[in-house]
Coordinates of C-alpha atoms and ligand atoms in Angstrom, one line a residue:
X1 CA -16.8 -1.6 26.7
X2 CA -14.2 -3.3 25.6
X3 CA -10.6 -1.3 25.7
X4 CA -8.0 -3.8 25.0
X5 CA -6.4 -5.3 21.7
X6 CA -7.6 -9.0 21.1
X7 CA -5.9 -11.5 22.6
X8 CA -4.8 -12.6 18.9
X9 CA -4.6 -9.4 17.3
X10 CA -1.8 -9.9 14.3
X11 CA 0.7 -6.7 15.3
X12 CA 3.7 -6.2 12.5
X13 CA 5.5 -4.3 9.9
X14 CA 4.3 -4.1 5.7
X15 CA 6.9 -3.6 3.5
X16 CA 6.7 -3.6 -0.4
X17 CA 9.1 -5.8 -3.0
X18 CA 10.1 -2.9 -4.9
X19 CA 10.7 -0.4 -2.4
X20 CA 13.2 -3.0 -0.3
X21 CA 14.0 -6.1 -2.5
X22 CA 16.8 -4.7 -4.8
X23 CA 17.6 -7.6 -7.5
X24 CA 16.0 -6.3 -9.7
X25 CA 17.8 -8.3 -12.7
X26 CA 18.2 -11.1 -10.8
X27 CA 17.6 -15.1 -11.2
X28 CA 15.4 -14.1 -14.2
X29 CA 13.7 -11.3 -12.9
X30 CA 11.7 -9.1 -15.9
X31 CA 11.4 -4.9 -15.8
X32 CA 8.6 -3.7 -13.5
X33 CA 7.3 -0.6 -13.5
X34 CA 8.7 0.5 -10.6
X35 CA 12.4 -0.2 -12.0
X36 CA 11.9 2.7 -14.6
X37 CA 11.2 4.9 -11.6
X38 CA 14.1 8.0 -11.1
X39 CA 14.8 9.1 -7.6
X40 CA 13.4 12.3 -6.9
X41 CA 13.1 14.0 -2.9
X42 CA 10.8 16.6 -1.2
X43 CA 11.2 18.9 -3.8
X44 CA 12.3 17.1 -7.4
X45 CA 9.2 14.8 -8.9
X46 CA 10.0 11.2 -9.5
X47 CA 10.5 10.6 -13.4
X48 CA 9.0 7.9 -15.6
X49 CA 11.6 6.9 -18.2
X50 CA 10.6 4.9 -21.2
X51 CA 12.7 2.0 -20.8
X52 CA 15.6 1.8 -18.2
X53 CA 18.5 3.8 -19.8
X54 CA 22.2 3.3 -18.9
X55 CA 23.8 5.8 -16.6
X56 CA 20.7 6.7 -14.2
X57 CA 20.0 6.0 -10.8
X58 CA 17.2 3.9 -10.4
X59 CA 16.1 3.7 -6.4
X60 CA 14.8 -0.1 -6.9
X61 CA 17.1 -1.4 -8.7
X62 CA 19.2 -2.5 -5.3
X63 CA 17.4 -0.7 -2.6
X64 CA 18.0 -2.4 0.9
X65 CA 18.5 -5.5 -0.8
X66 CA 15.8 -7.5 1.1
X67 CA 16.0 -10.0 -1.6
X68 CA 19.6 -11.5 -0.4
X69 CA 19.1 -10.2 3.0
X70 CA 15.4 -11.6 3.9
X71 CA 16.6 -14.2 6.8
X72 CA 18.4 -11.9 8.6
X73 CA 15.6 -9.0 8.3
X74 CA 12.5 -11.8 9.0
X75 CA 15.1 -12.8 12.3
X76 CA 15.4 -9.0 13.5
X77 CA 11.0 -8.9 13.0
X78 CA 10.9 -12.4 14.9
X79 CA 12.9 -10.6 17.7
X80 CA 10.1 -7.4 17.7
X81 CA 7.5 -10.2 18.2
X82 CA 5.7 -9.4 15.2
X83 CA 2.8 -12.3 14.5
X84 CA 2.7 -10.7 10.6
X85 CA 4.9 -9.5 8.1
X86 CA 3.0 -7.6 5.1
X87 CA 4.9 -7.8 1.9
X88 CA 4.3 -8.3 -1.5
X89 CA 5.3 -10.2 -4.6
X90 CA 7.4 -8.7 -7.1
X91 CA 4.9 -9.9 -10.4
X92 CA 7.7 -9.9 -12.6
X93 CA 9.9 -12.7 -10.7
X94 CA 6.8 -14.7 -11.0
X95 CA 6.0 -13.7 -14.7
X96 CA 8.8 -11.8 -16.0
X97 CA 6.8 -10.4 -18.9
X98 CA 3.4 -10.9 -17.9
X99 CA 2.5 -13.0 -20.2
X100 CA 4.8 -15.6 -20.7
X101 CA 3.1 -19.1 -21.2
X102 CA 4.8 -20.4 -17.9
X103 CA 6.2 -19.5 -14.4
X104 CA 9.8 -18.3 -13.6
X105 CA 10.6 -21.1 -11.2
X106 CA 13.5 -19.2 -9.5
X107 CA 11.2 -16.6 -8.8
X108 CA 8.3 -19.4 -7.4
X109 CA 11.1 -20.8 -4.9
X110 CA 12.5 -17.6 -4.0
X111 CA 9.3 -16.8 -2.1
X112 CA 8.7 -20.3 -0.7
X113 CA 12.3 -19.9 1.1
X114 CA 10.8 -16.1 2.1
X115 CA 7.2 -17.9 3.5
X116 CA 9.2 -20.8 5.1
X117 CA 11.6 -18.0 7.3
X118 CA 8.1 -16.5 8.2
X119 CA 6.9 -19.7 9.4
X120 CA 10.1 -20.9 10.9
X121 CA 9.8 -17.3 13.2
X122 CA 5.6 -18.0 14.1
X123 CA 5.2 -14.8 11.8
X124 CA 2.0 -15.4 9.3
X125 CA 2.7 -13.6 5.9
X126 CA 0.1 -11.1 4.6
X127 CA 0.5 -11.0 1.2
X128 CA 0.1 -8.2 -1.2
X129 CA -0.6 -9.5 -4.9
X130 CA 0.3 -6.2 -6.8
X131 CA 2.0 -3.3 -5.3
X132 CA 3.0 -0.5 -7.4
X133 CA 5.0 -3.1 -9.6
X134 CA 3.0 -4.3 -12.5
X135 CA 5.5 -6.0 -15.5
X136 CA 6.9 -3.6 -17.7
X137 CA 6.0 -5.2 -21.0
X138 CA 2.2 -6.0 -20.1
X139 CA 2.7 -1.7 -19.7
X140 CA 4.5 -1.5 -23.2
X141 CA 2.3 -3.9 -25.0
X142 CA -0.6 -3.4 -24.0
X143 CA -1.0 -0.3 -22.3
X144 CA -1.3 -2.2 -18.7
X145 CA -4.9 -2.2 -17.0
X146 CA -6.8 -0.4 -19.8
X147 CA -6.4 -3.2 -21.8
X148 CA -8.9 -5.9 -20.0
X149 CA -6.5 -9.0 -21.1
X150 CA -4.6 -7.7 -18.3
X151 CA -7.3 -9.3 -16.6
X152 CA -5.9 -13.2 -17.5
X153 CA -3.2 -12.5 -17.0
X154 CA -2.9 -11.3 -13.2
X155 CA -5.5 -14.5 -12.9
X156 CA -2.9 -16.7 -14.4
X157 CA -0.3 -14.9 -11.6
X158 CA -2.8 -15.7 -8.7
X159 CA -3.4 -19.0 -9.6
X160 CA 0.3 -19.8 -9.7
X161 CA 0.8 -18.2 -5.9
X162 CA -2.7 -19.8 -4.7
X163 CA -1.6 -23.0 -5.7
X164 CA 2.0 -22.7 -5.3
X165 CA 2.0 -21.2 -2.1
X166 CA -1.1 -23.2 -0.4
X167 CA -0.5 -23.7 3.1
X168 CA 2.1 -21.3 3.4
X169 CA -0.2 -17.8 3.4
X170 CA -3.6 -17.2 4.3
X171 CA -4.1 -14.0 3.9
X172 CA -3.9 -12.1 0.8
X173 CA -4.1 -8.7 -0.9
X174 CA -5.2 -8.2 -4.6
X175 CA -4.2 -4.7 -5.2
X176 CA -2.2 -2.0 -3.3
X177 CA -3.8 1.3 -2.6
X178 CA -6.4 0.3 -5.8
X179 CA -8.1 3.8 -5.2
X180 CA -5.0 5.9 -5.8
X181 CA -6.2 6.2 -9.5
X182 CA -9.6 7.8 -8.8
X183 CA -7.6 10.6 -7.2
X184 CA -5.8 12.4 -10.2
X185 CA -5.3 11.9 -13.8
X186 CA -1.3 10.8 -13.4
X187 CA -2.8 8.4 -11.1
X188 CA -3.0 6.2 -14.1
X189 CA 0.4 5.3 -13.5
X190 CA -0.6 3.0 -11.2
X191 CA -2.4 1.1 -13.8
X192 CA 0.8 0.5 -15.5
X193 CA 0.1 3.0 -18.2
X194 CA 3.4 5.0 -19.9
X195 CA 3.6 8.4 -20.5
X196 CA 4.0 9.6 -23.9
X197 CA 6.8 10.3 -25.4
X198 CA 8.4 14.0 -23.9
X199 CA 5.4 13.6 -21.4
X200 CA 5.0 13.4 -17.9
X201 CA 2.5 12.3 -15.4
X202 CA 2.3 15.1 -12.6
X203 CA 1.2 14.2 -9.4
X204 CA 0.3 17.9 -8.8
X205 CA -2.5 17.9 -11.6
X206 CA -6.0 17.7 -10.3
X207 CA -7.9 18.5 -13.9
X208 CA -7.7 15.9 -16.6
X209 CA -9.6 13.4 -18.4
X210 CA -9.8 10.3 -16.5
X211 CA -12.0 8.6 -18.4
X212 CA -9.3 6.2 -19.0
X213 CA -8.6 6.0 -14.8
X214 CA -11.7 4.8 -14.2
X215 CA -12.2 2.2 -17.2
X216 CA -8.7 0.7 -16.4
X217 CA -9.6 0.3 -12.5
X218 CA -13.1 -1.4 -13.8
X219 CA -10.6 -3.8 -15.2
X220 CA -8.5 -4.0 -11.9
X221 CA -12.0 -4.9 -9.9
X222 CA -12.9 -7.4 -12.0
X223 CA -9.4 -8.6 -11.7
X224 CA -9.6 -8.6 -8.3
X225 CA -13.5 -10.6 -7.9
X226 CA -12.3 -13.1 -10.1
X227 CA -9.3 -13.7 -7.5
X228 CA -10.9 -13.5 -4.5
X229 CA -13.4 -16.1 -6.4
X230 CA -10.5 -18.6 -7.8
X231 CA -8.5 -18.2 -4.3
X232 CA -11.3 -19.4 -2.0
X233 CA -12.0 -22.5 -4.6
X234 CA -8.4 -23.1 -4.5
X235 CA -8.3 -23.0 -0.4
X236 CA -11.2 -22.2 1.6
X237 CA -9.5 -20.9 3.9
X238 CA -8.1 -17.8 2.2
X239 CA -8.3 -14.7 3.5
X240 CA -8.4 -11.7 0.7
X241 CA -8.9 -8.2 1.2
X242 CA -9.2 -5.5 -0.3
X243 CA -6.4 -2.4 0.4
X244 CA -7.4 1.4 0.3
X245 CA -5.6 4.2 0.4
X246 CA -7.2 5.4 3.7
X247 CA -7.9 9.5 4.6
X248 CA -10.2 11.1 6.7
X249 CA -11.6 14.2 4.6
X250 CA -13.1 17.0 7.0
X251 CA -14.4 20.2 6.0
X252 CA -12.9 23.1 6.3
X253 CA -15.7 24.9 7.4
X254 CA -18.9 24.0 9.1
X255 CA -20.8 25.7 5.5
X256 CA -23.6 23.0 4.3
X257 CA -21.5 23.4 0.6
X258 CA -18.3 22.4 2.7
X259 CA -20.0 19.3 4.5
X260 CA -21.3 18.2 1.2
X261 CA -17.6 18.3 -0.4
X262 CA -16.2 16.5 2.8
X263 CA -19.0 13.9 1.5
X264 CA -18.0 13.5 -1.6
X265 CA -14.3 13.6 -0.9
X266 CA -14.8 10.3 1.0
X267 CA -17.2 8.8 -1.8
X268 CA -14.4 9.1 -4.5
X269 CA -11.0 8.9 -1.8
X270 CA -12.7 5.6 -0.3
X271 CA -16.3 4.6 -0.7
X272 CA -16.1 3.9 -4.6
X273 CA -13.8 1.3 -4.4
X274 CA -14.8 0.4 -1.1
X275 CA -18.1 -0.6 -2.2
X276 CA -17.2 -2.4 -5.4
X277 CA -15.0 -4.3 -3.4
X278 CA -17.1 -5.2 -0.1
X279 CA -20.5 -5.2 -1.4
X280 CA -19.8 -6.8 -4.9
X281 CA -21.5 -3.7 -6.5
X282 CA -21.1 0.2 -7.7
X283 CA -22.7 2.7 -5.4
X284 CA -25.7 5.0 -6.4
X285 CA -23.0 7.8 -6.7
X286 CA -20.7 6.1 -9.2
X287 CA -22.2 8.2 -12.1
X288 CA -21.7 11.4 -10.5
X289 CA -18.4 10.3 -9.4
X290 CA -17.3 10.2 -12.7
X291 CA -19.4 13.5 -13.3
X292 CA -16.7 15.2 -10.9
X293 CA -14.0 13.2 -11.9
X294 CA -13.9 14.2 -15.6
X295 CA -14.6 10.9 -16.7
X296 CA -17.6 9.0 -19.2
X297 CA -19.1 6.6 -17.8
X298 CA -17.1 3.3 -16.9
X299 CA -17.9 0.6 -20.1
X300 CA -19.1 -2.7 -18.6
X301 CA -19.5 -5.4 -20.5
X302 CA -22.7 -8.3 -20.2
X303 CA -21.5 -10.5 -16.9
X304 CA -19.3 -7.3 -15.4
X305 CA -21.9 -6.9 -12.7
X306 CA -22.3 -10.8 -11.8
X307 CA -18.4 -11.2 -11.5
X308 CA -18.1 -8.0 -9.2
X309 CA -20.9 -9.6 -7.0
X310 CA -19.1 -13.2 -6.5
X311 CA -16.0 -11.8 -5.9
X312 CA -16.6 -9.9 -2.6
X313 CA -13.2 -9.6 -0.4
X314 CA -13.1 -11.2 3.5
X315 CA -11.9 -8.1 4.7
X316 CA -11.2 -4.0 4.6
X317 CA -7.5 -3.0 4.7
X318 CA -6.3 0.1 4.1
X319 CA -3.2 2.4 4.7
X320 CA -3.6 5.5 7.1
X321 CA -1.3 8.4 6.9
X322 CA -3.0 11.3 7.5
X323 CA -6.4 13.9 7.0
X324 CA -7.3 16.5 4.7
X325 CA -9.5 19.4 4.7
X326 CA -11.8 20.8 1.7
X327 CA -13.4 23.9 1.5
X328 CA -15.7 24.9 -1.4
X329 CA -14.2 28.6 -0.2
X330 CA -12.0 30.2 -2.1
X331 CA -10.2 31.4 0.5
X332 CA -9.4 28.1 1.9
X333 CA -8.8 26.8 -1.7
X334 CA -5.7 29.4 -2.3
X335 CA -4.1 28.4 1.5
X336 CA -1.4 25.7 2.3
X337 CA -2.0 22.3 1.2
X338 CA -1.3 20.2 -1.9
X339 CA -3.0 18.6 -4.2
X340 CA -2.7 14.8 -2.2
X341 CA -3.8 16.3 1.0
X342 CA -6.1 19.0 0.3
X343 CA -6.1 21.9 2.7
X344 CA -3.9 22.4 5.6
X345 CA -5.3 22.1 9.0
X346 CA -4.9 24.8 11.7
X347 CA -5.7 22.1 14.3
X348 CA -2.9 19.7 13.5
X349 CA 0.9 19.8 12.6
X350 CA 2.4 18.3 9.8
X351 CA 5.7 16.2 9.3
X352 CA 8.9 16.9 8.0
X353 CA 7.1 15.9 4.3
X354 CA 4.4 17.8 4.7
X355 CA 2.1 15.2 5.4
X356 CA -0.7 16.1 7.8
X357 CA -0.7 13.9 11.5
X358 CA -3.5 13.0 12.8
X359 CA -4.2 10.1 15.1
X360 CA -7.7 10.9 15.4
X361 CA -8.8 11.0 12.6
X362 CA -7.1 7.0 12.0
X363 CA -10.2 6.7 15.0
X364 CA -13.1 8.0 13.0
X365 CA -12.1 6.4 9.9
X366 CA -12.0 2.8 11.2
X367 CA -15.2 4.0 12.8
X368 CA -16.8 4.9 9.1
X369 CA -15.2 2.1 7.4
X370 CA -16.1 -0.5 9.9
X371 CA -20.0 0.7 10.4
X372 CA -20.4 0.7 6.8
X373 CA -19.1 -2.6 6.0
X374 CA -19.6 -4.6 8.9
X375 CA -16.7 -7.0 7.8
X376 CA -13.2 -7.6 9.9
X377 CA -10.6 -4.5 9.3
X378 CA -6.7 -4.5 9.4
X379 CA -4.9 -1.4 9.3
X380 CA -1.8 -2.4 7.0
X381 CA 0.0 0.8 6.7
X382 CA 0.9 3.5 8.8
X383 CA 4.0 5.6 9.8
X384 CA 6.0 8.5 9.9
X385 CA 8.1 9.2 7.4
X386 CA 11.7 11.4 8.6
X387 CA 15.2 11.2 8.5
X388 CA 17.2 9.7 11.5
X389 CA 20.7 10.6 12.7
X390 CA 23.3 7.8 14.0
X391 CA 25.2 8.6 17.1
X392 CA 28.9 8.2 17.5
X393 CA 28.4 5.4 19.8
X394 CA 26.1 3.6 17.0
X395 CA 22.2 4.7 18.9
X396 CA 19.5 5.9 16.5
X397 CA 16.9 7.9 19.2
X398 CA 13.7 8.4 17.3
X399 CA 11.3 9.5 20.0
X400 CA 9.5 11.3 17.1
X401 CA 8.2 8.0 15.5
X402 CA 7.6 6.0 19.0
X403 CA 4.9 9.6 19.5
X404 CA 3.2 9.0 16.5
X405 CA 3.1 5.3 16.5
X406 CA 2.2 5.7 20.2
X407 CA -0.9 8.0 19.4
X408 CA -2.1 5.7 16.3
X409 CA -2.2 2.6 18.1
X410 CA -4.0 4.7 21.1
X411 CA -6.5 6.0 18.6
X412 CA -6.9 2.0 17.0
X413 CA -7.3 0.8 20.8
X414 CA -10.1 3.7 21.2
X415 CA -12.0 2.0 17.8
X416 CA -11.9 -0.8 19.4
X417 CA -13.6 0.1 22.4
X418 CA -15.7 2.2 20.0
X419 CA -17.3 -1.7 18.6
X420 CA -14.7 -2.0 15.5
X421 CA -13.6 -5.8 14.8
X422 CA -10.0 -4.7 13.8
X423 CA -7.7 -7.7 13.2
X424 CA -4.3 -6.6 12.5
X425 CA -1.9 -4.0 12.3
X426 CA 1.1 -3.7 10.7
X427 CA 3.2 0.0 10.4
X428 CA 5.0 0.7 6.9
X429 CA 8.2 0.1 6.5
X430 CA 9.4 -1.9 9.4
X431 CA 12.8 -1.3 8.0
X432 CA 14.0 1.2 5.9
X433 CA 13.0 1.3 2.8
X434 CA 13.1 3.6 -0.5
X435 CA 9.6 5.8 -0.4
X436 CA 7.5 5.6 -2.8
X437 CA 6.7 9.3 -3.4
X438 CA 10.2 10.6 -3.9
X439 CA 12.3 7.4 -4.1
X440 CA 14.6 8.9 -1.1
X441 CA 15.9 7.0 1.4
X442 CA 16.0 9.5 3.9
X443 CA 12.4 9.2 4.4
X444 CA 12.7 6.4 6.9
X445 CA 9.6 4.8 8.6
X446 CA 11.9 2.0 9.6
X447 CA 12.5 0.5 13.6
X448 CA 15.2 -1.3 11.4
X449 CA 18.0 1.5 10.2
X450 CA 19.5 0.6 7.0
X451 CA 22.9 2.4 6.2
X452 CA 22.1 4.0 2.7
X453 CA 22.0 7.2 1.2
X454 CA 19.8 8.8 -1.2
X455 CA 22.4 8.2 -4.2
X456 CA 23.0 4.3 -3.1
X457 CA 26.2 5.3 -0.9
X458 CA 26.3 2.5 2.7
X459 CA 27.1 -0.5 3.7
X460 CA 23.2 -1.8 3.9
X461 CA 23.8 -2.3 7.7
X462 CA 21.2 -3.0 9.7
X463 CA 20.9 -1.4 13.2
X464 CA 18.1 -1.4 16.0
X465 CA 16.7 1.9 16.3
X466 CA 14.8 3.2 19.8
X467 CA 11.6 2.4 18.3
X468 CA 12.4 -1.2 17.8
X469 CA 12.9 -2.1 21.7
X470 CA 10.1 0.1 22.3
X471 CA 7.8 -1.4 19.7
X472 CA 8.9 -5.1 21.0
X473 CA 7.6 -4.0 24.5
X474 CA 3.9 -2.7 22.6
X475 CA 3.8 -6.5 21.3
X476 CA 4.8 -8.3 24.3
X477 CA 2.4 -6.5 26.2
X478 CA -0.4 -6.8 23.6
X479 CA -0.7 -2.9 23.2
X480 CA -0.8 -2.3 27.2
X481 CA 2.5 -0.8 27.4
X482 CA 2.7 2.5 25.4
Ligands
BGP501 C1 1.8 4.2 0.4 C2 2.4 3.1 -0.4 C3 3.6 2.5 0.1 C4 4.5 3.5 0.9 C5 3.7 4.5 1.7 C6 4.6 5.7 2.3 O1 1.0 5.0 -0.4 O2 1.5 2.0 -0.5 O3 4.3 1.9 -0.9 O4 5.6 3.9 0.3 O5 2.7 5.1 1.0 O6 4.8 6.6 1.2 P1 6.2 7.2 0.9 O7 7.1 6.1 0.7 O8 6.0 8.0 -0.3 O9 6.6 8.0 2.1

């Protein structure tokens, strides 16, 4: 049995253009989605605005400012050791509308500078296509991903970075998280949709139609075949995965109802998507996915099911945070929780945010994922998510995050040894970043500290934490030392 990482294994950090780029207006930059985005924290919802309004404090609009700052960032990940650097593309540098007739060429060279520092350093980009960021007018116009010209016109954005950036990146990533709108109706967000006027989408709502969830992500996975298709004719050697929101779902009970849920938990959280995207097809349970979903059946249209089938990604990625439990028991249902994370678990702790740690269950799901699919895995995200305090002398001592990076990577060495081909790794937010949940900074995942506060106050200072010596020696030592 095999116990070690692979002698190439790709160790790094992921990071995300709108959560660290800043520049938001910049060298022709258009709106995203994400620059309409209000900074909330643990306890104040992030707010959608209709249009970016004068006067309010928009978290992305200068966040770390990785965008000016990139060499000296990509030098500090060099210095870790890391052999990949996940990011992603900021869409509207590229196409600051969408749908403008031709590329923004300040935005095509910004990120040819960006892939030249990775290669200059040995690192090997992973690229995310869309994260979280799709242009603000496609949203406006057209009412983003439930509109299926959408589709042509991410395909006219690939072909510009396959073509563009050909020998610079292999591997590639069509859609962040693409199953985070299956999960709840706000979750359409993510498909660039707008709220209505004197409306907004709630995170916390787990009823709703989401008819329109599932007909704009049918769009978004035959955006994504028809990419994977048009990047392996443009080079072979691509690499393009898909990229899941990852999350073990156990029941909370052993009850045959509770097992059942626990099923069908993973079927919608992972499986739904996962099977589009791996095996080119819907699974057997789609329809009574959308059954419990509260959705009509996704429209296909003649030639749907042939593009889904040639456009079957290289490889499973997905981000792993934490578990959840389900119970079909009242009595469960009314306990601790929320609506992201189902029930609380009395077996494991939870962070500072809430959100449930559990190393284990990062074991058993690359276990699922990878006996189901059969196809190379890379765990792009993972992290914890707290606040850090600076001593006088300048030291940042986060043994909290070294632990739970410490007990992940144990629980990725035991899949491993379990038979899982697992490629890569690379934790979230390898620097300080602005979260995506509540737009705070003090949410760090970073082995980078980056002097900012939650209202844009610091000198954007970066400082070597504990974690990043310590995370330096993992890499060196090819996961050995812990
Ligand atoms: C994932 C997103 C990332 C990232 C991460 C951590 O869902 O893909 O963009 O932000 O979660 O979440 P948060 O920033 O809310 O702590």
């Amino acid at each position: 049995m095999k116990t070690t990482f692979p002698e190439n294994f790709l160790w790094g950090g992921a990071t995300a253009a709108n959560q660290c780029e800043g520049a938001w207006d910049q060298d022709g930059k258009g709106v995203s989605m994400a620059d309409i985005q209000t900074a909330g924290d643990k306890t104040t919802p992030r707010i959608v605005t209709p249009q970016v309004q004068p006067g309010v404090f928009y978290p992305s609009h200068q966040a770390i400012e990785h965008y000016q700052r990139y060499e000296e960032d990509i030098r500090l990940f060099a210095e870790m050791g890391f052999k990949l650097y996940r990011m992603s593309i900021a869409w509207t540098r590229i196409y600051p509308n969408g749908d403008d007739a031709a590329p923004n060429p300040a935005g095509v060279e910004h990120y040819r500078k960006v892939f030249e520092t990775c290669k200059k350093y040995g690192i090997e980009p992973l690229v995310t296509i869309s994260h979280y960021e799709m242009p603000y007018q496609l949203a406006k116009k057209y009412n983003g991903w439930l509109d299926r010209r959408c589709i042509d016109f991410y395909l006219n954005y690939c072909r510009t970075l396959f073509t563009e950036y050909k020998g610079l990146v292999k591997y590639w990533l069509t859609f962040n998280e693409i199953n985070c709108s299956t999960l709840f109706p706000g979750g359409k967000m993510m498909l660039g949709v707008l709220p209505k006027e004197g409306q907004q989408f709630l995170f916390s709502a787990s009823s709703g139609d989401m008819t329109e969830n599932f007909q704009g992500l049918h769009h978004q996975f035959l955006a994504s075949a028809l990419a994977v298709k048009l990047g392996h004719e443009i080079d072979p050697q691509y690499q393009i995965g898909c990229m899941i929101a990852g999350t073990m779902a156990y029941p909370r009970t052993c009850s045959p109802a509770d097992i059942l849920l626990a099923q069908q938990t993973m079927e919608v959280g992972s499986y739904y998507c996962g099977d589009v995207q791996v095996r080119g097809a819907y699974p057997a349970f789609a329809e009574r996915v959308w059954q419990l979903k509260n959705s009509k059946p996704v429209v296909m249209q003649p030639g749907d099911a042939e593009i889904l089938k040639a456009g079957k990604v290289d490889f499973y990625s997905f981000s792993y945070y934490s578990s959840s439990c389900v119970s079909e028991d009242p009595q469960y249902a009314k306990t601790g929780g929320n609506m992201t994370f189902g029930l609380g678990n009395p077996y494991i702790q939870q962070s500072d945010w809430g959100w449930p740690i559990d190393a284990t269950g990062l074991r058993t799901y690359l276990n699922e994922i990878y006996s189901r699919y059969q196809i190379p895995v890379m765990v792009v995200e993972n992290g914890l998510g707290q606040d850090d305090k600076v001593e006088a002398d300048g030291a940042i001592h986060d043994p909290y995050r070294i632990e739970y990076l410490r007990a992940h990577i144990k629980a990725m060495k035991a899949a491993i040894g379990d038979g899982v081909d697992l490629r890569g790794y690379t934790s979230w937010g390898c620097i300080d970043l602005v979260s995506a949940s509540t737009g705070e900074m003090a949410k760090r995942y970073g082995f980078i500290y980056v002097d900012r506060d939650n209202s844009g106050n610091g000198t954007l200072e970066r400082s070597r934490k504990d974690s990043f010596y310590w995370y330096k020696k993992v890499i060196a030592s090819n996961g050995e030392e812990l």
